């Protein structure tokens, strides 16, 4: 007999299923031709194993390998790197499937499956993927067990065994995860490939934001140290846009490097910001952020930027000061904040002139007049604003009067600049949805917003949100609420707060869905903080809290070794507890003997079933037939190891129904 | 370190008698864990760390499973049936699982080879046989074997110390294939007739047993593929033949024993009464039947002079 068992057809099935589970996510991550090609190779190997097709020769395999190399090279210009490397790994894995012969081939492939599983994690570390890969890992270890032991163990028993071992491994895994020293990674950084971007770019055109808000993708999550500030303060500052040509707004590149200062006039709000990857650098902080956390730097206009592109979920601890005063403007900022497009229509200048006259050039009052104008002149807040032509601000102000936040913000800012008040546009997010399940705020793309800032001599830069003049519900309840009120034909300004809440209360199926979503998202955040954000620094914090004197690499390794030994000892103790139970068949037999004992036929201590049966037969001929049947079946079940369920059932029925009559020969 | 043999009527495998090491797949598995760890460190990928530690933990947990597969097994010798020298003896073992949980993937190893793979269910036992080539007659001690397993994942190999049970088995002398005819039968019951008479009356067929004379094999049925049968004759029920050592004077001891062995078998298969006369006043009175045959063959097997 061979040292190791030989693989059979069933082991091929196990391997195939495990492979499909481990590789399925690649269908979404790799270039579209890779995964179908891989499936094709698997299909081919199925035909070889099952339909007796001929195995491809070495030449054909090498040709295919060369072909794949060339194709991958053409796609990625390299064979290294995440995408190219994993594409090749997957295809080579498929080729190896074609020459599965020995047990060694099978086990090697099963072990390589774990590399494929790890590869998935380079694309995403989401909770959903982790759950899927958990199943894949269990399938892989069950396959490994099938390869090594094609014994009489059924598939269900095997899977149960694998799940059992998996569950027992979890505690040690967690301990190792927390204790194992995290080294600073990056021996070699491989270029990934950029995926789609979401969120802002550094130019805002009319319509940019109204397109963004159609997505309910999450932009970031915020966990406040104290209570969540009121909605009126939830302005998440992104980019400061100064330069306009009348149609679009851009950042001013001139005063890069100038750090603006401000004087807080109230206590700070502290929070942790968890940004989703944007492939940009913007960090969205509440007005106005204080010290920049590590990896983030200040930009002109009190905005924050990361030093590196945000390619994966990151989080920052930020303090913001909702009450502040900013100092006098520098000449260049003043100049930038008054810049106007080359052409301003006379309708605009006339309108502004009347306000200036009425307010006697008081900037605050001019701003109020503008807001009053928005409120009184039947401006309408809508997600589907009409298209605007060559002079959008003019058309919006006097003709269409239907617009989204960026229309109001850009019109207002233009008006202020015409009036000689320094003004600029801020884009970012406003509001957010509170998740009770995880006690944090979710800010989505649909919360994208644009507002204005004007410079007033008394207070410095002051936030003015012209949208709130038109659609206060947008600020108070968010964009969904605006649509809800519009759908239900309700006029927000005519409703009492309780009526508003009534109108916004979700109907039950949606309510349940909302709750599920909320818990799933909360799970995700927890997941993030323990999986993605569990850095060397957080590990140190945790170990300090747990009371490790010094969390040096050496100490941690000792702790890892110690806890592994402890775990092993505990597990051994638990698992070798004496489980010496009497099995079911024996129990039934002993009950049967007890019944006979009651009629005076006590089984002797070391009397085998046959001897006992013979004695019963002699002294009680009336029970002879029954005794013979019981003994036969018992011997069959106990010693012939034919674990037939039917037999067990029959034996059970027989012994249960056995009621010996106490009177002999009656 | 030389491993001490486990000896006794019954051997129970405990922690002290079991060893465990990763096999070559285990080394591959270890290498895999290192590769995964390097990838996790390089990409600073939390879940990759998780996967790495999960696999390491699974390997550690599976050590307990591997150990428990062998630990607590009771091994005793089974009933042994004698064979003729040169034949393969099947040394029977009983492996008893006294725990309620089944044990899968047990391996019986003999001479560094896995000779059988089997499972033993909870509270059940299993009969396993070790094929041992025999060379010479006499008592042969139990073969030295060990039990091992690679359960559950084939990455860990656990084995027991070498086991040698206190049980010997008997090997009869090799029956000579070419033997002179036995001494003339003395017909005690008064019947006349030579010793060949018994071969005249064909009685029937019985299945072939080791040691049966090739002359009596029913080659017709064997050729038809119906299996090996031995022809039986009943013509000479009352014949008595003395199988005498002295009838073979010019041969060495082993050859004489070999021929005597053949004679015993032939006489038994011809339903003769036969007795045995050996030097040193060893005389076995004539009788017939399997018991008698065994007594005769045993005497031959244990005849002194064998190196």
XYZ file of C-alpha atoms in Angstrom, chain B:
307
model
C 17.362 7.509 21.032
C 16.222 3.965 20.537
C 12.564 3.532 21.062
C 11.621 0.931 23.544
C 9.234 -1.712 22.288
C 5.734 -1.796 23.655
C 5.105 -5.308 24.838
C 2.321 -7.172 26.593
C -0.879 -9.033 25.990
C -2.693 -5.799 25.568
C -1.131 -2.521 24.599
C -2.892 0.754 25.342
C -1.605 3.769 23.474
C -1.092 6.765 25.734
C 0.660 10.059 25.394
C 4.020 8.569 26.314
C 3.872 6.117 23.477
C 2.907 8.510 20.738
C 5.002 10.815 18.617
C 4.053 13.488 16.163
C 5.832 15.448 13.466
C 4.736 17.309 10.383
C 5.133 15.200 7.254
C 6.196 16.653 3.936
C 2.757 18.148 3.377
C 3.028 19.640 6.832
C 6.305 21.276 5.822
C 4.588 22.622 2.721
C 1.794 23.921 4.938
C 4.336 25.641 7.206
C 5.993 27.229 4.185
C 2.574 28.416 3.032
C 1.913 30.049 6.396
C 5.210 31.913 6.133
C 4.398 33.108 2.643
C 1.000 34.307 3.821
C 2.596 36.066 6.788
C 5.090 37.827 4.550
C 2.291 38.959 2.252
C 0.263 40.184 5.227
C 3.204 42.157 6.588
C 4.114 43.553 3.213
C 0.637 44.737 2.337
C -0.136 45.522 5.969
C -3.390 43.733 5.365
C -5.403 43.008 8.500
C -7.466 40.210 7.012
C -4.389 38.583 5.537
C -2.961 38.505 9.062
C -6.248 36.997 10.133
C -6.061 34.290 7.453
C -2.468 33.489 8.360
C -3.228 33.141 12.048
C -6.353 31.162 11.270
C -4.360 28.577 9.349
C -1.716 28.419 12.060
C -4.427 27.932 14.686
C -6.109 25.251 12.579
C -2.801 23.402 12.392
C -2.442 23.608 16.172
C -6.002 22.459 16.812
C -5.545 19.599 14.377
C -2.588 18.390 16.464
C -5.041 17.523 19.206
C -7.234 15.681 16.708
C -4.273 13.767 15.359
C -3.183 12.783 18.836
C -6.674 11.758 19.924
C -7.003 9.459 16.949
C -4.344 7.143 18.352
C -4.499 7.944 22.025
C -6.408 5.407 24.106
C -6.568 2.634 21.527
C -6.392 -0.890 22.956
C -4.480 -3.396 20.893
C -4.647 -7.107 21.496
C -3.797 -10.144 19.410
C -6.577 -11.882 17.547
C -6.960 -15.605 16.919
C -3.996 -16.887 14.944
C -4.259 -19.697 12.465
C -1.082 -21.658 11.757
C 0.504 -21.686 8.336
C 3.124 -23.737 6.587
C 6.612 -22.366 6.382
C 7.065 -20.312 3.248
C 3.468 -19.203 3.244
C 2.366 -15.786 4.314
C 1.006 -15.799 7.826
C -1.669 -13.300 8.667
C -1.045 -12.083 12.143
C -4.385 -10.925 13.511
C -4.742 -7.876 15.728
C -7.780 -6.459 17.409
C -7.841 -2.688 17.655
C -10.454 -1.591 20.110
C -11.816 1.934 20.339
C -13.297 2.380 23.798
C -14.350 5.950 23.194
C -17.747 6.890 21.864
C -16.307 8.941 19.029
C -15.207 7.300 15.819
C -11.576 7.303 14.855
C -10.834 7.792 11.216
C -7.776 7.252 9.126
C -5.841 4.790 11.255
C -2.876 3.215 9.541
C -1.234 -0.067 10.369
C 2.466 0.019 9.606
C 4.747 -2.937 9.292
C 8.309 -2.823 8.059
C 7.988 0.939 7.412
C 5.085 0.427 5.062
C 1.451 1.255 5.513
C -0.262 -2.054 5.065
C -3.795 -1.146 5.976
C -5.971 1.940 6.426
C -9.154 1.718 8.406
C -11.637 3.507 10.635
C -12.867 2.277 13.998
C -16.249 3.495 15.094
C -17.079 4.500 18.629
C -17.148 1.572 21.078
C -16.217 -0.765 18.315
C -13.250 -2.846 17.339
C -11.545 -3.770 14.203
C -9.655 -6.839 13.139
C -6.511 -6.138 11.166
C -4.054 -8.603 9.776
C -0.362 -8.287 9.183
C 0.938 -10.452 6.387
C 4.227 -11.962 7.527
C 6.383 -14.104 5.291
C 7.460 -17.235 7.137
C 10.706 -19.016 6.507
C 11.038 -21.772 9.030
C 8.854 -23.943 11.213
C 8.250 -23.476 14.911
C 6.933 -20.756 17.112
C 7.280 -17.322 15.615
C 6.896 -14.264 17.811
C 4.475 -11.468 17.016
C 5.685 -9.122 14.303
C 6.756 -5.649 15.370
C 4.360 -3.097 13.995
C 3.071 0.345 14.789
C -0.090 2.356 14.347
C -0.040 5.765 12.775
C -2.337 8.397 11.343
C -2.316 11.576 9.305
C -5.821 12.521 10.384
C -7.389 15.079 9.983
C -5.612 17.101 7.285
C -2.694 14.984 6.199
C -0.178 17.533 7.419
C 0.706 15.937 10.729
C 1.996 12.413 11.090
C 1.576 10.722 14.429
C 2.859 7.259 15.152
C 3.122 4.937 18.103
C 6.152 3.249 19.474
C 6.863 -0.160 17.966
C 4.431 -2.712 19.314
C 5.207 -6.375 19.864
C 2.386 -8.328 21.445
C 3.002 -11.308 23.718
C 1.576 -13.680 21.249
C 3.338 -16.160 19.048
C 2.025 -18.151 16.185
C 2.864 -21.548 14.902
C 4.450 -22.338 11.578
C 4.257 -25.904 10.365
C 7.056 -27.375 8.279
C 6.768 -26.867 4.557
C 4.978 -29.864 3.060
C 7.271 -31.511 0.569
C 6.001 -31.155 -2.947
C 7.691 -34.323 -4.093
C 7.410 -36.986 -1.456
C 7.951 -40.659 -1.556
C 4.869 -42.688 -0.913
C 4.149 -43.224 2.746
C 4.920 -46.535 4.312
C 2.530 -49.312 3.590
C -0.678 -49.002 5.381
C -1.398 -51.606 7.918
C -4.984 -52.369 7.614
C -6.108 -52.713 11.152
C -9.714 -53.340 10.528
C -8.824 -56.382 8.530
C -9.662 -54.960 5.157
C -7.235 -55.894 2.482
C -5.979 -53.484 -0.053
C -3.145 -51.173 -0.794
C -2.811 -47.659 0.189
C -3.844 -46.544 -3.269
C -7.254 -48.011 -2.947
C -8.540 -45.008 -1.105
C -7.898 -42.874 -4.041
C -10.228 -44.811 -6.201
C -13.512 -43.772 -4.731
C -14.179 -40.173 -5.461
C -16.290 -38.769 -2.688
C -16.763 -35.076 -3.498
C -15.156 -31.671 -3.624
C -14.308 -29.318 -0.821
C -12.717 -25.919 -1.092
C -8.966 -25.844 -1.334
C -7.009 -25.432 1.842
C -3.418 -24.581 2.150
C -1.313 -27.693 2.354
C -3.572 -29.800 0.190
C -1.665 -32.005 -2.162
C -1.574 -30.673 -5.701
C -2.361 -34.156 -6.834
C -5.805 -33.843 -5.364
C -6.658 -30.416 -6.646
C -9.559 -30.509 -9.012
C -7.827 -28.792 -11.870
C -10.887 -29.080 -14.036
C -12.906 -26.755 -11.897
C -9.941 -24.473 -11.438
C -9.523 -24.230 -15.194
C -13.184 -23.358 -15.562
C -12.544 -20.451 -13.250
C -14.832 -21.848 -10.563
C -12.180 -21.701 -7.901
C -9.808 -24.085 -6.284
C -11.281 -27.316 -4.974
C -9.733 -30.417 -3.545
C -11.045 -33.810 -4.405
C -11.994 -35.972 -1.492
C -11.969 -39.674 -1.409
C -13.657 -41.890 1.059
C -12.554 -45.243 -0.002
C -10.172 -45.909 2.873
C -11.937 -44.977 6.049
C -10.557 -47.883 7.944
C -7.020 -47.800 6.739
C -4.423 -46.939 9.295
C -1.054 -45.713 8.330
C 1.951 -45.155 10.524
C 3.994 -42.242 9.369
C 7.402 -43.151 10.587
C 10.545 -41.040 10.847
C 12.615 -44.142 10.435
C 11.099 -44.770 7.034
C 13.242 -41.933 5.731
C 16.674 -42.787 6.991
C 18.988 -41.188 4.514
C 17.623 -37.647 4.696
C 18.330 -34.658 6.904
C 15.959 -33.543 9.615
C 14.171 -30.758 7.753
C 13.554 -32.847 4.671
C 12.190 -35.641 6.796
C 9.869 -33.275 8.600
C 8.782 -31.839 5.282
C 7.918 -35.254 3.936
C 6.158 -36.271 7.137
C 4.150 -33.101 6.885
C 3.108 -33.959 3.375
C 2.159 -37.465 4.470
C 0.014 -36.103 7.301
C -1.835 -33.845 4.937
C -2.333 -36.530 2.357
C -3.524 -39.033 4.921
C -5.965 -36.517 6.340
C -7.327 -35.616 2.956
C -7.721 -39.288 2.112
C -9.709 -39.889 5.278
C -7.166 -42.352 6.587
C -6.328 -42.916 10.182
C -2.775 -41.965 10.715
C -0.285 -42.037 13.525
C 3.134 -40.488 13.877
C 6.359 -42.037 15.084
C 9.291 -39.780 15.798
C 12.626 -40.526 17.404
C 12.773 -40.162 21.157
C 9.647 -42.177 21.843
C 7.306 -39.546 20.515
C 4.373 -41.486 19.284
C 1.033 -40.088 18.342
C -1.666 -42.663 18.149
C -3.573 -42.972 14.937
C -6.653 -40.843 14.589
C -8.251 -38.524 12.100
C -9.696 -35.039 11.825
C -8.507 -31.463 11.918
C -7.630 -31.574 15.620
C -5.487 -34.614 15.106
C -3.864 -33.099 12.060
C -2.990 -30.013 14.074
C -1.494 -32.120 16.877
C 0.655 -33.985 14.388
C 1.773 -30.916 12.515
C 2.517 -29.103 15.755
C 4.782 -31.899 16.861
C 6.534 -31.719 13.533
C 6.786 -27.933 13.749
C 8.357 -28.046 17.169
C 10.646 -30.958 16.545
C 14.043 -30.044 17.971
C 17.011 -29.541 15.758
C 15.804 -26.504 14.059
C 18.285 -23.675 14.213
